[in-house]
Every structure is written in structure tokens, then in C-alpha cells.
């Protein structure tokens, strides 16, 4: 009978290779899309003075303070910039569709994180550790026929 000796290897796995930074578009913007519930946010970022605006119509913009009344939503929208220490160094323009304010703020958060990753992939680890690059898959469950809501039944009557 032959004896096989198994020696543990002390090799460390090779570090994950970073993606190449993507070049900006012709006007110097990095674009990304974020989604949450039924909200969709298309965001573009570029190095600048640190303005964060939401595009309401073709030529009308609102600041993040004017657009979101809740402090929670304002901080949510710019949290990837804070986590990567880029707050005040990038101009952010967001265009939102659908959903409510909270869903739109979280869609902006995902889009800003994706745009930062395109700009500089070295920030990916920080963004991923904070959960900014993960799309929240939760959606509203549909209402079923013969019921009052998605799960709620109509009141039962014995007689």
C-alpha cells in the first residue's frame, strides 16, 4: 500500500485584477443607471465644483435640497461620494423617473456608485463593502384576483 502525503499549500490567491477605468463621453461625463422598486435614475458625473442637481425637465434643475424634503433621502443620494471622499469634487446631474422619493434617492445612490466605479475602479472595494453597488431586488408583490390586496383576503362571512 502506498502512502500519499498531503502537504498544505501556503499559496495566497492572486488579488482580483481591477477593471480598466472607462473614458468619459465626448463632453467629459461618466454615465450610469440605477434602479430601485419602480424608480429609475440616470446619473452623470464629472470632476467639478461639487454641485448635485436633479434634472426636472429639459432645462429646469433643482438642487438635491430642493428636490428631496427628507434628510434621509438627501444623504442617501450622495452617500457613495462621502464613502469615497469625493464629495465636493464631482458635479452630479441625475434624471429620475417613476417610484417615490425614497426609491428615487436609492436609485440615484446606485447610479452614482456605478459611475464612480467607471471613473476609478480602485473605489470598487469601498463601494461594495458599504453595499452601494448591489441592486436591491425587492419589488411590490402584485395584487391577485379575488383578494383585497397582494395577500390580504376579503373579510370572511359565515352567513
Coordinates of N, CA and C in Angstrom, one line a residue:
X1 N 0.8 -1.2 0.0 CA 0.0 0.0 0.0 C 0.9 1.2 0.0
X2 N 0.6 2.1 -0.9 CA 1.4 3.3 -1.0 C 0.8 4.4 -0.1
X3 N 1.7 5.2 0.4 CA 1.2 6.2 1.3 C 1.3 7.6 0.6
X4 N 0.2 8.3 0.6 CA 0.2 9.6 0.0 C 0.3 10.7 1.1
X5 N 1.2 11.6 0.9 CA 1.3 12.7 1.9 C 0.7 13.9 1.3
X6 N -0.2 14.5 2.1 CA -0.8 15.7 1.7 C -0.2 16.9 2.5
X7 N 0.5 17.7 1.8 CA 1.0 18.9 2.5 C 0.2 20.1 2.2
X8 N -0.1 20.9 3.2 CA -0.9 22.1 2.9 C -0.1 23.1 2.2
X9 N -0.7 23.7 1.2 CA 0.0 24.8 0.5 C -0.3 26.1 1.1
X10 N 0.7 26.9 1.1 CA 0.5 28.2 1.7 C 0.5 29.3 0.6
X11 N 0.0 28.9 -0.5 CA -0.1 29.9 -1.6 C -1.3 30.8 -1.3
X12 N -1.1 32.1 -1.5 CA -2.2 33.0 -1.4 C -2.8 33.3 -2.7
X13 N -4.1 33.4 -2.8 CA -4.7 33.6 -4.1 C -4.3 34.9 -4.7
X14 N -4.2 35.0 -6.0 CA -3.8 36.2 -6.6 C -4.9 37.3 -6.4
X15 N -4.5 38.5 -6.2 CA -5.5 39.6 -6.0 C -6.3 39.8 -7.2
X16 N -7.6 40.1 -7.0 CA -8.5 40.3 -8.1 C -8.0 41.5 -9.0
X17 N -7.9 41.3 -10.2 CA -7.5 42.3 -11.1 C -8.5 43.4 -11.3
X18 N -8.1 44.6 -11.2 CA -9.0 45.7 -11.3 C -9.4 46.0 -12.8
X19 N -10.6 46.4 -13.0 CA -11.1 46.7 -14.3 C -10.4 48.0 -14.7
X20 N -10.3 48.2 -16.0 CA -9.7 49.5 -16.5 C -10.7 50.6 -16.4
X21 N -10.2 51.8 -16.0 CA -11.1 52.9 -16.0 C -11.7 53.2 -17.3
X22 N -13.0 53.5 -17.4 CA -13.6 53.8 -18.7 C -13.4 55.3 -19.0
X23 N -13.1 55.6 -20.3 CA -13.0 57.0 -20.6 C -14.4 57.7 -20.6
X24 N -14.4 59.0 -20.3 CA -15.7 59.7 -20.3 C -16.2 59.9 -21.7
X25 N -17.5 60.4 -21.8 CA -18.0 60.6 -23.1 C -17.4 61.9 -23.8
X26 N -17.9 62.3 -24.9 CA -17.3 63.4 -25.6 C -17.3 64.7 -24.8
X27 N -18.2 64.9 -23.9 CA -18.3 66.1 -23.1 C -17.7 65.9 -21.7
X28 N -17.1 64.8 -21.4 CA -16.4 64.6 -20.1 C -17.2 64.0 -19.0
X29 N -18.3 63.4 -19.3 CA -19.2 62.8 -18.3 C -19.0 61.3 -18.2
X30 N -19.2 60.8 -17.0 CA -19.4 59.3 -16.9 C -20.8 59.1 -16.5
X31 N -21.5 58.1 -17.2 CA -22.9 57.9 -17.1 C -23.1 56.5 -16.4
X32 N -24.2 56.4 -15.7 CA -24.6 55.2 -15.1 C -26.1 55.2 -14.8
X33 N -26.7 54.1 -14.7 CA -28.2 53.9 -14.4 C -28.3 53.1 -13.1
X34 N -29.3 53.6 -12.3 CA -29.6 52.9 -11.0 C -31.1 52.7 -11.0
X35 N -31.5 51.6 -10.3 CA -32.9 51.3 -10.2 C -33.2 50.8 -8.8
X36 N -34.5 51.1 -8.3 CA -34.9 50.7 -7.0 C -36.4 50.7 -7.1
X37 N -37.1 49.6 -6.7 CA -38.5 49.4 -6.8 C -38.9 49.8 -8.3
X38 N -39.7 50.8 -8.5 CA -40.1 51.2 -9.8 C -39.4 52.5 -10.3
X39 N -38.5 53.0 -9.5 CA -37.7 54.2 -9.8 C -36.5 53.9 -10.6
X40 N -36.2 54.8 -11.6 CA -35.1 54.6 -12.4 C -34.3 56.0 -12.4
X41 N -33.0 56.0 -12.2 CA -32.2 57.2 -12.2 C -31.1 57.1 -13.2
X42 N -31.0 58.0 -14.1 CA -29.9 58.1 -15.0 C -29.0 59.3 -14.5
X43 N -27.7 58.9 -14.1 CA -26.8 59.9 -13.5 C -25.6 60.1 -14.3
X44 N -25.1 61.3 -14.4 CA -23.8 61.6 -15.0 C -23.0 62.4 -14.0
X45 N -21.7 62.1 -13.9 CA -20.8 62.8 -13.0 C -19.6 63.2 -13.8
X46 N -19.0 64.3 -13.3 CA -17.7 64.8 -13.9 C -17.0 65.7 -12.8
X47 N -15.7 65.7 -12.8 CA -15.0 66.5 -11.9 C -15.4 67.9 -12.0
X48 N -15.7 68.5 -10.8 CA -16.1 69.9 -10.8 C -16.2 70.5 -9.5
X49 N -17.2 71.4 -9.3 CA -17.3 72.2 -8.0 C -18.0 71.4 -6.9
X50 N -18.7 70.3 -7.2 CA -19.4 69.6 -6.2 C -20.9 69.8 -6.2
X51 N -21.5 70.4 -7.3 CA -22.9 70.6 -7.4 C -23.6 69.2 -7.6
X52 N -24.7 69.0 -6.8 CA -25.5 67.8 -7.0 C -26.9 68.3 -7.4
X53 N -27.4 68.0 -8.6 CA -28.6 68.6 -9.1 C -29.5 67.4 -9.6
X54 N -30.8 67.6 -9.6 CA -31.7 66.7 -10.2 C -32.4 67.4 -11.4
X55 N -32.4 66.9 -12.6 CA -33.0 67.5 -13.7 C -34.5 67.1 -13.7
X56 N -35.3 68.2 -13.6 CA -36.7 68.0 -13.5 C -37.4 68.0 -14.9
X57 N -36.9 68.9 -15.8 CA -37.4 68.9 -17.2 C -36.2 69.2 -18.1
X58 N -36.4 69.5 -19.3 CA -35.3 69.6 -20.3 C -34.3 70.7 -19.9
X59 N -34.8 71.8 -19.3 CA -33.9 72.9 -19.0 C -34.1 73.4 -17.5
X60 N -34.8 72.6 -16.7 CA -35.0 73.0 -15.3 C -34.3 72.0 -14.4
X61 N -33.6 72.6 -13.4 CA -32.9 71.7 -12.5 C -33.3 72.2 -11.1
X62 N -33.2 71.2 -10.1 CA -33.4 71.5 -8.7 C -32.2 71.0 -8.0
X63 N -31.7 71.7 -6.9 CA -30.7 71.1 -6.1 C -31.2 69.9 -5.3
X64 N -30.3 69.2 -4.8 CA -30.7 68.0 -4.0 C -31.6 68.4 -2.8
X65 N -31.3 69.6 -2.2 CA -32.1 70.0 -1.1 C -33.5 70.4 -1.5
X66 N -33.6 71.0 -2.7 CA -35.0 71.4 -3.1 C -35.8 70.2 -3.5
X67 N -35.1 69.2 -4.1 CA -35.8 68.0 -4.7 C -36.3 67.1 -3.6
X68 N -35.4 66.7 -2.6 CA -35.7 65.8 -1.6 C -36.0 66.6 -0.3
X69 N -37.2 66.4 0.3 CA -37.5 67.1 1.5 C -37.0 66.4 2.7
X70 N -36.8 65.1 2.7 CA -36.3 64.3 3.8 C -34.8 64.3 3.8
X71 N -34.2 64.5 5.0 CA -32.7 64.5 5.1 C -32.2 63.1 4.8
X72 N -33.0 62.1 5.1 CA -32.6 60.7 4.8 C -32.3 60.5 3.4
X73 N -33.2 61.1 2.5 CA -33.1 60.9 1.1 C -31.9 61.7 0.5
X74 N -31.7 62.9 1.1 CA -30.5 63.7 0.6 C -29.2 63.0 0.9
X75 N -29.1 62.5 2.1 CA -27.8 61.8 2.5 C -27.7 60.5 1.7
X76 N -28.8 59.8 1.5 CA -28.8 58.6 0.7 C -28.2 58.8 -0.7
X77 N -28.7 59.8 -1.3 CA -28.3 60.1 -2.7 C -26.8 60.4 -2.9
X78 N -26.2 61.0 -1.9 CA -24.7 61.4 -2.0 C -23.8 60.5 -1.2
X79 N -24.4 59.5 -0.5 CA -23.5 58.6 0.3 C -22.4 57.9 -0.4
X80 N -22.5 57.5 -1.6 CA -21.3 56.9 -2.3 C -20.1 57.9 -2.4
X81 N -20.5 59.2 -2.6 CA -19.5 60.2 -2.7 C -18.8 60.5 -1.4
X82 N -19.5 60.4 -0.3 CA -19.0 60.5 1.0 C -18.0 59.4 1.4
X83 N -18.5 58.2 1.0 CA -17.7 57.0 1.3 C -16.4 56.9 0.6
X84 N -16.3 57.5 -0.6 CA -15.1 57.5 -1.4 C -14.3 58.9 -1.2
X85 N -14.7 59.7 -0.4 CA -14.1 61.1 -0.1 C -14.1 61.9 -1.4
X86 N -15.1 61.8 -2.2 CA -15.2 62.6 -3.5 C -16.3 63.6 -3.4
X87 N -16.9 63.8 -2.2 CA -18.0 64.8 -2.0 C -17.4 66.2 -2.2
X88 N -17.9 67.0 -3.0 CA -17.4 68.3 -3.3 C -16.4 68.4 -4.4
X89 N -16.1 67.2 -5.0 CA -15.1 67.2 -6.1 C -15.8 66.9 -7.4
X90 N -17.0 66.4 -7.4 CA -17.7 66.0 -8.6 C -19.0 66.7 -8.7
X91 N -19.3 67.1 -10.0 CA -20.7 67.6 -10.3 C -21.5 66.4 -10.7
X92 N -22.7 66.3 -10.1 CA -23.6 65.2 -10.3 C -24.9 65.7 -10.9
X93 N -25.4 65.2 -12.0 CA -26.7 65.5 -12.5 C -27.5 64.2 -12.7
X94 N -28.7 64.2 -12.0 CA -29.5 63.0 -12.0 C -30.8 63.3 -12.7
X95 N -31.3 62.3 -13.4 CA -32.6 62.4 -14.0 C -33.4 61.2 -13.5
X96 N -34.5 61.4 -12.8 CA -35.3 60.4 -12.2 C -36.7 60.2 -12.8
X97 N -37.1 58.9 -12.9 CA -38.4 58.6 -13.4 C -39.0 57.5 -12.5
X98 N -40.3 57.6 -12.3 CA -41.1 56.6 -11.6 C -40.8 56.5 -10.1
X99 N -41.6 55.7 -9.4 CA -41.4 55.5 -8.0 C -41.7 56.7 -7.1
X100 N -41.3 56.6 -5.8 CA -41.5 57.7 -4.9 C -40.1 58.3 -4.6
X101 N -40.1 59.2 -3.6 CA -38.9 59.9 -3.3 C -37.8 59.0 -2.8
X102 N -38.2 58.1 -1.9 CA -37.2 57.2 -1.3 C -36.6 56.2 -2.3
X103 N -37.4 55.7 -3.2 CA -36.9 54.8 -4.3 C -36.0 55.6 -5.2
X104 N -36.4 56.8 -5.5 CA -35.6 57.6 -6.4 C -34.2 57.9 -5.8
X105 N -34.2 58.2 -4.5 CA -32.9 58.5 -3.8 C -32.0 57.3 -3.8
X106 N -32.6 56.1 -3.6 CA -31.8 54.9 -3.6 C -31.4 54.5 -5.0
X107 N -32.2 54.9 -6.0 CA -31.8 54.6 -7.4 C -30.6 55.6 -7.8
X108 N -30.6 56.8 -7.3 CA -29.5 57.8 -7.5 C -28.3 57.2 -6.8
X109 N -28.4 56.7 -5.6 CA -27.3 56.2 -4.9 C -26.6 55.1 -5.7
X110 N -27.4 54.1 -6.2 CA -26.8 53.0 -7.0 C -26.1 53.6 -8.3
X111 N -26.8 54.5 -9.0 CA -26.2 55.1 -10.2 C -24.9 55.8 -9.9
X112 N -24.9 56.6 -8.9 CA -23.6 57.4 -8.5 C -22.5 56.4 -8.2
X113 N -22.8 55.3 -7.5 CA -21.8 54.4 -7.2 C -21.2 53.7 -8.4
X114 N -22.1 53.3 -9.3 CA -21.7 52.7 -10.6 C -20.9 53.7 -11.4
X115 N -21.2 55.0 -11.4 CA -20.5 56.0 -12.2 C -19.1 56.2 -11.6
X116 N -19.0 56.2 -10.3 CA -17.7 56.3 -9.6 C -16.8 55.1 -10.0
X117 N -17.4 53.9 -10.0 CA -16.6 52.7 -10.3 C -16.1 52.8 -11.8
X118 N -16.9 53.4 -12.7 CA -16.4 53.6 -14.1 C -15.3 54.6 -14.1
X119 N -15.4 55.6 -13.3 CA -14.4 56.7 -13.3 C -13.1 56.2 -12.7
X120 N -13.2 55.5 -11.6 CA -11.9 54.9 -10.9 C -12.3 53.6 -10.3
X121 N -11.9 52.5 -10.9 CA -12.2 51.2 -10.3 C -11.6 50.9 -9.0
X122 N -10.6 51.7 -8.5 CA -10.0 51.4 -7.2 C -10.9 51.7 -6.1
X123 N -12.0 52.4 -6.3 CA -13.0 52.7 -5.3 C -14.0 51.5 -5.2
X124 N -13.9 50.5 -6.0 CA -15.0 49.5 -6.0 C -15.0 48.7 -4.7
X125 N -13.9 48.5 -4.0 CA -13.9 47.8 -2.8 C -14.7 48.5 -1.7
X126 N -14.5 49.8 -1.6 CA -15.2 50.6 -0.6 C -16.7 50.7 -0.9
X127 N -17.0 50.9 -2.2 CA -18.4 50.9 -2.5 C -19.1 49.6 -2.3
X128 N -18.4 48.5 -2.6 CA -19.0 47.2 -2.4 C -19.2 46.8 -0.9
X129 N -18.2 47.2 -0.1 CA -18.3 46.9 1.3 C -19.4 47.7 2.0
X130 N -19.7 48.9 1.5 CA -20.9 49.6 2.0 C -22.2 49.2 1.4
X131 N -22.2 48.4 0.4 CA -23.4 47.9 -0.2 C -24.0 48.8 -1.3
X132 N -23.2 49.7 -1.8 CA -23.7 50.7 -2.8 C -23.7 50.1 -4.2
X133 N -23.1 49.1 -4.5 CA -23.0 48.5 -5.8 C -24.0 47.4 -6.0
X134 N -24.8 47.0 -5.0 CA -25.7 45.9 -5.0 C -27.1 46.5 -5.2
X135 N -27.8 46.0 -6.3 CA -29.2 46.5 -6.5 C -30.1 45.8 -5.6
X136 N -31.0 46.5 -4.9 CA -31.9 45.9 -4.0 C -33.0 45.3 -4.9
X137 N -33.2 44.0 -4.8 CA -34.1 43.3 -5.8 C -35.6 43.3 -5.3
X138 N -35.9 43.9 -4.1 CA -37.3 43.8 -3.6 C -38.2 44.7 -4.5
X139 N -39.3 44.1 -4.8 CA -40.3 44.8 -5.6 C -41.7 44.6 -4.9
X140 N -42.7 45.4 -5.3 CA -44.0 45.2 -4.7 C -44.7 44.0 -5.3
X141 N -45.3 43.2 -4.4 CA -45.9 42.0 -4.9 C -47.3 42.4 -5.5
X142 N -47.6 41.7 -6.6 CA -48.8 42.2 -7.3 C -50.1 41.7 -6.6
X143 N -51.2 42.5 -6.8 CA -52.5 42.1 -6.3 C -53.1 40.9 -7.1
X144 N -53.6 40.0 -6.3 CA -54.2 38.8 -7.0 C -55.7 39.0 -7.1
X145 N -56.3 38.4 -8.2 CA -57.8 38.5 -8.3 C -58.5 37.7 -7.2
X146 N -59.6 38.2 -6.8 CA -60.4 37.5 -5.7 C -59.8 37.8 -4.3
X147 N -58.9 38.8 -4.2 CA -58.4 39.2 -2.9 C -58.4 40.7 -2.8
X148 N -58.3 41.2 -1.6 CA -58.3 42.6 -1.4 C -56.9 43.3 -1.7
X149 N -55.9 42.5 -1.6 CA -54.5 43.0 -1.9 C -53.6 41.9 -2.4
X150 N -52.3 42.0 -2.2 CA -51.4 41.0 -2.6 C -51.6 39.7 -1.8
X151 N -51.8 39.9 -0.5 CA -52.0 38.8 0.4 C -53.3 38.9 1.2
X152 N -53.8 40.1 1.4 CA -55.0 40.3 2.2 C -56.2 39.7 1.4
X153 N -57.0 39.0 2.2 CA -58.2 38.4 1.7 C -59.4 39.3 2.0
X154 N -60.5 39.2 1.3 CA -61.7 39.9 1.7 C -62.2 39.3 3.0
X155 N -63.0 40.0 3.7 CA -63.5 39.6 5.0 C -64.4 38.4 4.9
X156 N -64.2 37.4 5.7 CA -64.9 36.1 5.6 C -66.3 36.3 6.3
X157 N -67.3 35.9 5.7 CA -68.6 36.0 6.3 C -69.3 34.6 6.3
X158 N -69.6 34.1 7.5 CA -70.1 32.8 7.6 C -71.6 32.7 7.1
X159 N -72.3 33.8 7.4 CA -73.7 33.8 6.9 C -74.0 35.0 6.0

